[in-house]
C-alpha atoms as a printed R data frame, in Angstrom:
    type eleno elety resid chain resno       x       y       z
1   ATOM     1    CA   ASP     A     1   1.733 -19.195 -15.642
2   ATOM     2    CA   MET     A     2  -0.731 -17.975 -12.369
3   ATOM     3    CA   SER     A     3  -2.067 -15.661 -14.491
4   ATOM     4    CA   LEU     A     4  -3.331 -17.889 -17.383
5   ATOM     5    CA   ALA     A     5  -4.173 -20.306 -14.056
6   ATOM     6    CA   GLU     A     6  -6.027 -17.505 -12.543
7   ATOM     7    CA   GLN     A     7  -7.895 -16.597 -16.282
8   ATOM     8    CA   ILE     A     8  -9.042 -20.487 -16.760
9   ATOM     9    CA   GLY     A     9 -10.308 -20.776 -12.642
10  ATOM    10    CA   LEU     A    10  -7.780 -23.112 -11.983
11  ATOM    11    CA   VAL     A    11  -6.086 -21.259  -9.138
12  ATOM    12    CA   GLU     A    12  -7.649 -22.284  -6.191
13  ATOM    13    CA   GLU     A    13  -6.585 -25.879  -7.006
14  ATOM    14    CA   ILE     A    14  -2.859 -24.989  -7.556
15  ATOM    15    CA   ASP     A    15  -2.497 -23.017  -4.624
16  ATOM    16    CA   ASP     A    16  -4.007 -25.654  -2.396
17  ATOM    17    CA   TYR     A    17  -2.070 -28.394  -3.836
18  ATOM    18    CA   VAL     A    18   1.327 -26.812  -3.300
19  ATOM    19    CA   LEU     A    19   0.282 -25.689  -0.066
20  ATOM    20    CA   ARG     A    20  -0.050 -29.496   0.711
21  ATOM    21    CA   GLU     A    21   2.844 -30.463  -0.358
22  ATOM    22    CA   VAL     A    22   4.538 -28.240   2.077
23  ATOM    23    CA   CYS     A    23   2.411 -28.928   4.946
24  ATOM    24    CA   THR     A    24   3.832 -32.523   4.087
25  ATOM    25    CA   PHE     A    25   6.908 -31.855   3.460
26  ATOM    26    CA   LEU     A    26   7.326 -29.842   6.709
27  ATOM    27    CA   GLU     A    27   5.334 -32.531   8.579
28  ATOM    28    CA   SER     A    28   8.005 -35.065   7.479
29  ATOM    29    CA   GLY     A    29  10.106 -33.121  10.083
30  ATOM    30    CA   ILE     A    30  13.219 -33.160   7.592
31  ATOM    31    CA   PRO     A    31  13.146 -29.337   7.173
32  ATOM    32    CA   MET     A    32  13.628 -28.505  10.899
33  ATOM    33    CA   GLU     A    33  15.923 -31.490  11.369
34  ATOM    34    CA   HIS     A    34  18.614 -29.474   8.796
35  ATOM    35    CA   GLY     A    35  18.023 -26.256  10.404
36  ATOM    36    CA   MET     A    36  14.907 -24.376   7.997
37  ATOM    37    CA   ASP     A    37  12.894 -22.287  10.471
38  ATOM    38    CA   CYS     A    38  10.330 -21.700   7.439
39  ATOM    39    CA   ILE     A    39   8.997 -22.881   3.817
40  ATOM    40    CA   ASN     A    40   8.416 -20.167   1.815
41  ATOM    41    CA   VAL     A    41   4.562 -20.611  -0.774
42  ATOM    42    CA   ASN     A    42   3.861 -18.396  -3.188
43  ATOM    43    CA   LEU     A    43  -0.163 -17.397  -3.014
44  ATOM    44    CA   SER     A    44  -2.280 -15.726  -5.881
45  ATOM    45    CA   VAL     A    45  -3.504 -12.697  -4.836
46  ATOM    46    CA   ILE     A    46  -7.079 -13.328  -6.252
47  ATOM    47    CA   GLN     A    47  -7.557 -16.098  -3.910
48  ATOM    48    CA   CYS     A    48  -6.371 -14.017  -0.673
49  ATOM    49    CA   ILE     A    49  -8.996 -11.507  -1.273
50  ATOM    50    CA   ARG     A    50 -11.860 -14.141  -2.052
51  ATOM    51    CA   PRO     A    51 -14.480 -14.400   1.392
52  ATOM    52    CA   GLY     A    52 -13.496 -17.636   3.346
53  ATOM    53    CA   PHE     A    53  -9.782 -17.440   2.602
54  ATOM    54    CA   PHE     A    54  -8.756 -16.937   5.920
55  ATOM    55    CA   GLU     A    55 -10.866 -19.699   7.486
56  ATOM    56    CA   HIS     A    56  -9.627 -21.636   4.234
57  ATOM    57    CA   ILE     A    57  -5.784 -21.886   4.578
58  ATOM    58    CA   THR     A    58  -6.041 -22.354   8.433
59  ATOM    59    CA   GLU     A    59  -7.859 -25.522   7.892
60  ATOM    60    CA   ILE     A    60  -5.697 -27.047   5.639
61  ATOM    61    CA   VAL     A    61  -2.715 -26.025   7.712
62  ATOM    62    CA   ASN     A    62  -4.089 -27.563  11.128
63  ATOM    63    CA   GLU     A    63  -4.395 -30.820   8.602
64  ATOM    64    CA   TYR     A    64  -0.995 -31.464   9.424
65  ATOM    65    CA   LYS     A    65  -0.649 -30.013  12.803
66  ATOM    66    CA   ILE     A    66   2.290 -27.771  12.259
67  ATOM    67    CA   GLU     A    67   3.571 -24.623  13.638
68  ATOM    68    CA   HIS     A    68   1.892 -21.477  11.713
69  ATOM    69    CA   SER     A    69   5.372 -19.713  11.325
70  ATOM    70    CA   MET     A    70   6.859 -22.436   9.694
71  ATOM    71    CA   LEU     A    71   4.792 -21.236   6.308
72  ATOM    72    CA   ASN     A    72   5.922 -17.566   4.915
73  ATOM    73    CA   PHE     A    73   3.281 -16.505   2.068
74  ATOM    74    CA   GLU     A    74   4.514 -14.717  -0.632
75  ATOM    75    CA   ILE     A    75   2.566 -11.924  -2.625
76  ATOM    76    CA   THR     A    76   4.024 -10.458  -5.814
77  ATOM    77    CA   GLU     A    77   4.000  -6.277  -5.637
78  ATOM    78    CA   SER     A    78   2.830  -5.938  -8.544
79  ATOM    79    CA   ILE     A    79  -0.522  -7.855  -7.669
80  ATOM    80    CA   ALA     A    80  -0.540  -6.974  -4.405
81  ATOM    81    CA   ALA     A    81  -2.054  -3.030  -5.524
82  ATOM    82    CA   SER     A    82  -5.440  -4.467  -6.826
83  ATOM    83    CA   ASP     A    83  -7.064  -4.575  -3.401
84  ATOM    84    CA   TYR     A    84  -4.904  -3.116  -0.481
85  ATOM    85    CA   GLU     A    85  -7.654  -2.704   1.909
86  ATOM    86    CA   ILE     A    86  -9.050  -6.571   1.957
87  ATOM    87    CA   LEU     A    87  -5.383  -7.898   1.122
88  ATOM    88    CA   SER     A    88  -4.058  -5.761   4.262
89  ATOM    89    CA   GLY     A    89  -6.857  -7.237   6.692
90  ATOM    90    CA   VAL     A    90  -6.315 -10.757   4.951
91  ATOM    91    CA   VAL     A    91  -2.435 -10.711   5.886
92  ATOM    92    CA   ARG     A    92  -3.635  -8.924   9.641
93  ATOM    93    CA   ASP     A    93  -5.590 -12.063  10.305
94  ATOM    94    CA   LEU     A    94  -3.001 -14.820   9.205
95  ATOM    95    CA   LYS     A    95   0.181 -13.080  10.801
96  ATOM    96    CA   SER     A    96  -2.220 -12.931  14.138
97  ATOM    97    CA   ARG     A    97  -1.974 -16.498  13.542
98  ATOM    98    CA   GLY     A    98   1.460 -17.162  13.785
99  ATOM    99    CA   PHE     A    99   1.928 -17.097   9.623
100 ATOM   100    CA   ARG     A   100   4.922 -14.864   7.851
101 ATOM   101    CA   PHE     A   101   4.204 -12.665   4.871
102 ATOM   102    CA   ALA     A   102   6.546 -11.937   2.442
103 ATOM   103    CA   MET     A   103   6.537  -9.182  -0.537
104 ATOM   104    CA   ASP     A   104   8.395 -10.716  -3.689
105 ATOM   105    CA   ASP     A   105   9.637  -8.838  -6.651
106 ATOM   106    CA   TYR     A   106   9.553  -5.631  -5.139
107 ATOM   107    CA   GLY     A   107  10.764  -3.086  -7.716
108 ATOM   108    CA   THR     A   108   8.958  -4.641 -10.647
109 ATOM   109    CA   GLY     A   109   5.732  -3.098 -10.137
110 ATOM   110    CA   TYR     A   110   3.699   0.766 -10.790
111 ATOM   111    CA   SER     A   111   2.227   0.569  -7.526
112 ATOM   112    CA   ASN     A   112   1.955   3.268  -4.747
113 ATOM   113    CA   MET     A   113   4.739   2.347  -2.275
114 ATOM   114    CA   GLN     A   114   2.640   3.896   0.553
115 ATOM   115    CA   SER     A   115   0.286   1.408  -0.002
116 ATOM   116    CA   VAL     A   116   2.446  -1.505  -0.659
117 ATOM   117    CA   PHE     A   117   4.183  -0.547   2.688
118 ATOM   118    CA   SER     A   118   1.044  -0.548   4.470
119 ATOM   119    CA   ILE     A   119   0.723  -4.164   4.589
120 ATOM   120    CA   ASP     A   120   2.507  -5.508   7.193
121 ATOM   121    CA   PHE     A   121   5.164  -7.835   5.601
122 ATOM   122    CA   ASP     A   122   7.443  -9.417   7.471
123 ATOM   123    CA   VAL     A   123  10.328  -9.523   4.159
124 ATOM   124    CA   VAL     A   124  10.737  -7.864   1.395
125 ATOM   125    CA   LYS     A   125  12.145  -9.735  -1.412
126 ATOM   126    CA   ILE     A   126  14.025  -7.455  -3.424
127 ATOM   127    CA   ASP     A   127  14.219  -7.989  -7.442
128 ATOM   128    CA   LYS     A   128  17.136  -9.396  -9.161
129 ATOM   129    CA   SER     A   129  16.657  -6.771 -11.784
130 ATOM   130    CA   ILE     A   130  17.647  -4.090  -8.993
131 ATOM   131    CA   LEU     A   131  20.537  -6.238  -8.112
132 ATOM   132    CA   TRP     A   132  21.750  -6.572 -11.505
133 ATOM   133    CA   GLY     A   133  21.112  -3.025 -12.624
134 ATOM   134    CA   ALA     A   134  23.576  -1.956  -9.422
135 ATOM   135    CA   GLU     A   135  26.421  -3.892 -11.286
136 ATOM   136    CA   GLU     A   136  25.765  -2.269 -14.494
137 ATOM   137    CA   THR     A   137  25.472   1.816 -13.321
138 ATOM   138    CA   GLU     A   138  26.442   4.198 -10.712
139 ATOM   139    CA   LEU     A   139  22.575   4.765 -10.880
140 ATOM   140    CA   GLY     A   140  22.418   1.400 -10.030
141 ATOM   141    CA   LYS     A   141  24.176   0.988  -7.170
142 ATOM   142    CA   ILE     A   142  22.327   4.046  -6.044
143 ATOM   143    CA   ILE     A   143  18.886   2.099  -6.449
144 ATOM   144    CA   LEU     A   144  19.990  -1.031  -4.415
145 ATOM   145    CA   SER     A   145  21.239   0.818  -1.590
146 ATOM   146    CA   ASN     A   146  18.732   2.609  -0.989
147 ATOM   147    CA   SER     A   147  15.845   0.374  -1.210
148 ATOM   148    CA   VAL     A   148  17.861  -1.822   1.081
149 ATOM   149    CA   LYS     A   149  18.105   1.115   3.231
150 ATOM   150    CA   MET     A   150  14.604   2.059   3.220
151 ATOM   151    CA   ILE     A   151  13.268  -1.337   3.912
152 ATOM   152    CA   ASP     A   152  15.682  -1.952   6.626
153 ATOM   153    CA   GLN     A   153  14.464   1.539   8.023
154 ATOM   154    CA   MET     A   154  10.301  -0.016   7.646
155 ATOM   155    CA   ASN     A   155  12.082  -2.587  10.189
156 ATOM   156    CA   ARG     A   156  11.125  -5.545   7.478
157 ATOM   157    CA   GLN     A   157  13.816  -8.138   6.710
158 ATOM   158    CA   ILE     A   158  15.330  -8.330   3.194
159 ATOM   159    CA   LEU     A   159  15.713 -10.708   0.779
160 ATOM   160    CA   VAL     A   160  17.757 -10.272  -2.394
161 ATOM   161    CA   GLU     A   161  16.387 -12.566  -5.698
162 ATOM   162    CA   GLY     A   162  18.864 -13.452  -8.704
163 ATOM   163    CA   VAL     A   163  22.759 -13.745  -6.821
164 ATOM   164    CA   GLU     A   164  24.691 -15.902  -9.226
165 ATOM   165    CA   THR     A   165  28.230 -14.582  -8.403
166 ATOM   166    CA   LYS     A   166  30.686 -14.442  -5.475
167 ATOM   167    CA   GLU     A   167  31.378 -10.424  -6.221
168 ATOM   168    CA   GLN     A   168  27.033 -10.477  -6.057
169 ATOM   169    CA   VAL     A   169  27.462 -12.441  -2.600
170 ATOM   170    CA   GLU     A   170  30.104  -9.792  -1.306
171 ATOM   171    CA   LEU     A   171  28.279  -6.487  -2.390
172 ATOM   172    CA   LEU     A   172  25.253  -7.561  -0.692
173 ATOM   173    CA   LYS     A   173  27.307  -8.646   2.311
174 ATOM   174    CA   GLU     A   174  28.043  -4.959   2.715
175 ATOM   175    CA   LEU     A   175  24.699  -3.593   2.689
176 ATOM   176    CA   CYS     A   176  23.963  -6.126   5.382
177 ATOM   177    CA   VAL     A   177  20.739  -7.942   3.354
178 ATOM   178    CA   ASP     A   178  19.238 -10.503   5.496
179 ATOM   179    CA   TYR     A   179  18.780 -13.357   2.701
180 ATOM   180    CA   LEU     A   180  20.302 -14.245  -0.387
181 ATOM   181    CA   GLN     A   181  18.217 -16.562  -3.430
182 ATOM   182    CA   GLY     A   182  20.017 -17.559  -6.479
183 ATOM   183    CA   TYR     A   183  21.880 -20.249  -8.804
184 ATOM   184    CA   TYR     A   184  25.187 -18.980  -7.006
185 ATOM   185    CA   PHE     A   185  23.352 -21.331  -4.317
186 ATOM   186    CA   SER     A   186  21.776 -23.982  -6.006
187 ATOM   187    CA   LYS     A   187  19.249 -23.895  -9.527
188 ATOM   188    CA   PRO     A   188  15.513 -25.359  -9.112
189 ATOM   189    CA   ILE     A   189  15.601 -28.996  -7.913
190 ATOM   190    CA   PRO     A   190  13.275 -31.466  -7.730
191 ATOM   191    CA   LYS     A   191  12.118 -32.613  -3.955
192 ATOM   192    CA   GLN     A   192  14.629 -35.357  -3.610
193 ATOM   193    CA   GLU     A   193  17.484 -33.584  -4.878
194 ATOM   194    CA   PHE     A   194  17.027 -30.722  -2.194
195 ATOM   195    CA   ILE     A   195  16.643 -33.264   0.866
196 ATOM   196    CA   GLU     A   196  20.016 -34.851  -0.408
197 ATOM   197    CA   PHE     A   197  21.692 -30.760  -0.909
198 ATOM   198    CA   ILE     A   198  20.421 -29.864   2.658
199 ATOM   199    CA   GLN     A   199  21.806 -33.198   4.229
200 ATOM   200    CA   LYS     A   200  24.619 -32.187   2.246
201 ATOM   201    CA   LYS     A   201  25.166 -29.102   3.554
202 ATOM   202    CA   THR     A   202  24.340 -29.742   7.259
203 ATOM   203    CA   SER     A   203  26.292 -33.337   7.425
């Protein structure tokens, strides 16, 4: 639980550990061999807005001599509202070095929409609740369709979370969504199983 880690002061250690594990995986060359163009890494906004964060992240990644564009950092919408100005500057600085950024869980927060979209995200991840709502009511379909249209008009790529059925895949294809994520493709699996999974998919 990231909120608990933030409360007890372990979030920096967790963020660094996860980032180093991802960098080690990228350094192996396995993701690139199988057509992966980036890996997403969750970041705590509390860490992002601390002084020296930009230098800290850049130093860690540079140890592994990997392309910065292979990392797509994710920040949740609900947390991102806490300090737009500082966070926007951090995102801008890291993007200037080639890193990518995604807003996670779009549609779950209560933040000011204009402020959220003032941050230069490359990808917006629409929360599964919006997809599932689109299957239940006409209003839900309108919310999903217009969310996709609005984000597309802002020149952000769109990922929809929570995809579990073929019908959902077909619906999102009709809406021309860029990326799909969910149990329809795979449940979370350990690293070695993931390697075997992508090897089978690309063989």
